[in-house]
PDB file of C-alpha atoms in Angstrom:
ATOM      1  CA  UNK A   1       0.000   0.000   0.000  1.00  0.00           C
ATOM      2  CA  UNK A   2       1.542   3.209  -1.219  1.00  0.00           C
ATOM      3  CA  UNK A   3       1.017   6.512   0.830  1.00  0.00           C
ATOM      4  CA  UNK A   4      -0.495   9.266  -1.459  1.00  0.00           C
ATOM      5  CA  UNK A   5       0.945  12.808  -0.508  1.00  0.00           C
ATOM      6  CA  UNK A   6      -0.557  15.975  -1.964  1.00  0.00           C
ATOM      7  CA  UNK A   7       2.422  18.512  -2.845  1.00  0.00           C
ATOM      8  CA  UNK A   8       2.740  21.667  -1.066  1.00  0.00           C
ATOM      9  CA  UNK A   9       1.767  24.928  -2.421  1.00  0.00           C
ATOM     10  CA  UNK A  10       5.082  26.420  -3.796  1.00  0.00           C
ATOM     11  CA  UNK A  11       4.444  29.427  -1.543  1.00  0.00           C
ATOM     12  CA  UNK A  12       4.644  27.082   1.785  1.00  0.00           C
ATOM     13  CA  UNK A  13       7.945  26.008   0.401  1.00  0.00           C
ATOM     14  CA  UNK A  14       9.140  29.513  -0.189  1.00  0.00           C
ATOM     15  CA  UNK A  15       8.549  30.373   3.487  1.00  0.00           C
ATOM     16  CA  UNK A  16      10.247  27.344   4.501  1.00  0.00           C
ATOM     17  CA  UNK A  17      12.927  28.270   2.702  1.00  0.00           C
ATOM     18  CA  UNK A  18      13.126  32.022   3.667  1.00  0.00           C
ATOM     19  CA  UNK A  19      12.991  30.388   7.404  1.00  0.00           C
ATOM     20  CA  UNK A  20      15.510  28.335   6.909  1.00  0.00           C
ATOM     21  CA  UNK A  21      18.004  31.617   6.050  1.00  0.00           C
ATOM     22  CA  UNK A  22      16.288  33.460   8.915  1.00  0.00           C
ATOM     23  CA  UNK A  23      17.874  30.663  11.544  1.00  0.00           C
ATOM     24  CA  UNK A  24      21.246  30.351   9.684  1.00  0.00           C
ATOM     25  CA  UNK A  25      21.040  34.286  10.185  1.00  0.00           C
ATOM     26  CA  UNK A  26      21.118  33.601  14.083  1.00  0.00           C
ATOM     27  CA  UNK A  27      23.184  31.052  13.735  1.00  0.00           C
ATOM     28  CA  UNK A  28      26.244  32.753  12.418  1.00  0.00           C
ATOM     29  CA  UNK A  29      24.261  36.306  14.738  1.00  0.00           C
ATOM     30  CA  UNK A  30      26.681  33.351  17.472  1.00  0.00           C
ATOM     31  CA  UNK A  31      29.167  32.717  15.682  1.00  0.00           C
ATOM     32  CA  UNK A  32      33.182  34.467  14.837  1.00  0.00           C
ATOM     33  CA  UNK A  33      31.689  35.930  11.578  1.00  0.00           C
ATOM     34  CA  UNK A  34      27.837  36.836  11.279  1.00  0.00           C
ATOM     35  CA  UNK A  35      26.461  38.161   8.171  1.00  0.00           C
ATOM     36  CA  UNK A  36      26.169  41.228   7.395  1.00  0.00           C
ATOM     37  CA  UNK A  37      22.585  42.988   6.504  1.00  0.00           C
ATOM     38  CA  UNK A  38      23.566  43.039   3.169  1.00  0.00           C
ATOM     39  CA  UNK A  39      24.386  39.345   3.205  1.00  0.00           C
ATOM     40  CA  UNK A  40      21.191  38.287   5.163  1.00  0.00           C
ATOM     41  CA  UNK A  41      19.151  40.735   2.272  1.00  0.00           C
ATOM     42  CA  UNK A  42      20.821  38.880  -0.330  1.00  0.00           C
ATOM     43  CA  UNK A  43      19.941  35.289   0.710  1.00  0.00           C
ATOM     44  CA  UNK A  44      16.415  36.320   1.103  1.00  0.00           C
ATOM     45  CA  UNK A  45      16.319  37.989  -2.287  1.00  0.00           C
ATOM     46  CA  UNK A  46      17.996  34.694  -4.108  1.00  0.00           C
ATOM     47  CA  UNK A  47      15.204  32.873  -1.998  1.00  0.00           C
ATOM     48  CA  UNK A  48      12.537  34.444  -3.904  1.00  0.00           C
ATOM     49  CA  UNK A  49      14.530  35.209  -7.343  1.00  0.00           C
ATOM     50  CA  UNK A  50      14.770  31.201  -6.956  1.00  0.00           C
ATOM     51  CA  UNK A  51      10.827  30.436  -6.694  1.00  0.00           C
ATOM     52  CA  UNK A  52       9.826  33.427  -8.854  1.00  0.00           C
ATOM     53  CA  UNK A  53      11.752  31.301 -11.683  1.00  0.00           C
ATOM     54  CA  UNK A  54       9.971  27.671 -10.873  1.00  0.00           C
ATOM     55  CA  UNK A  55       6.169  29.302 -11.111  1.00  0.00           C
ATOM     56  CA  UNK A  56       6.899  31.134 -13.977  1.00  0.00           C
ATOM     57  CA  UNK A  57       8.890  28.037 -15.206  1.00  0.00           C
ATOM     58  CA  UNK A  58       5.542  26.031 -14.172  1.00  0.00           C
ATOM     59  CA  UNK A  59       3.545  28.653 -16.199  1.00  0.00           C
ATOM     60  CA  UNK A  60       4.999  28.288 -19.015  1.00  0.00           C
ATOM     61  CA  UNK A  61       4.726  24.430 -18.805  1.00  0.00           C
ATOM     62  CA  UNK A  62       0.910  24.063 -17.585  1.00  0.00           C
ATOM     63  CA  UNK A  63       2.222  21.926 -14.747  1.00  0.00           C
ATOM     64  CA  UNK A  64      -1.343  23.145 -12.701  1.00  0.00           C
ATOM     65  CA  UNK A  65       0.657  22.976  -9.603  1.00  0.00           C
ATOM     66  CA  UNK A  66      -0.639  25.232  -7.410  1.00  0.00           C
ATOM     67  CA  UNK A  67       1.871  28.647  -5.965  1.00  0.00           C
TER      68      UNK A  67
END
């Protein structure tokens, strides 16, 4: 018997993702070298330059996965 999983809306995964750079922010906020707020603004920005490509990507090819 095979589990069926629905896929996450894209934009749950984008939050996870721009999470995910918000805790390695405090991470290194510990650490010998944090980031700088340019740094930290520039993760963030690739995070959504990253899934701003994959739904227009997913446009273009009628996937119907839902953003």
């Amino acid at each position: 018997m095979g589990i069926s999983v629905e896929p996450r809306p894209l934009a749950d995964v984008e939050i996870d993702s721009v999470l995910a750079v918000e805790a390695a922010w405090g991470r290194r906020a510990q650490g010998r070298k944090p980031w700088t707020n340019a740094e930290y603004l520039d993760a963030i920005a690739n995070v959504h330059a990253k899934y701003a490509l994959r739904r227009e990507w997913l446009r273009r090819h009628q996937q119907g996965v839902p953003s």
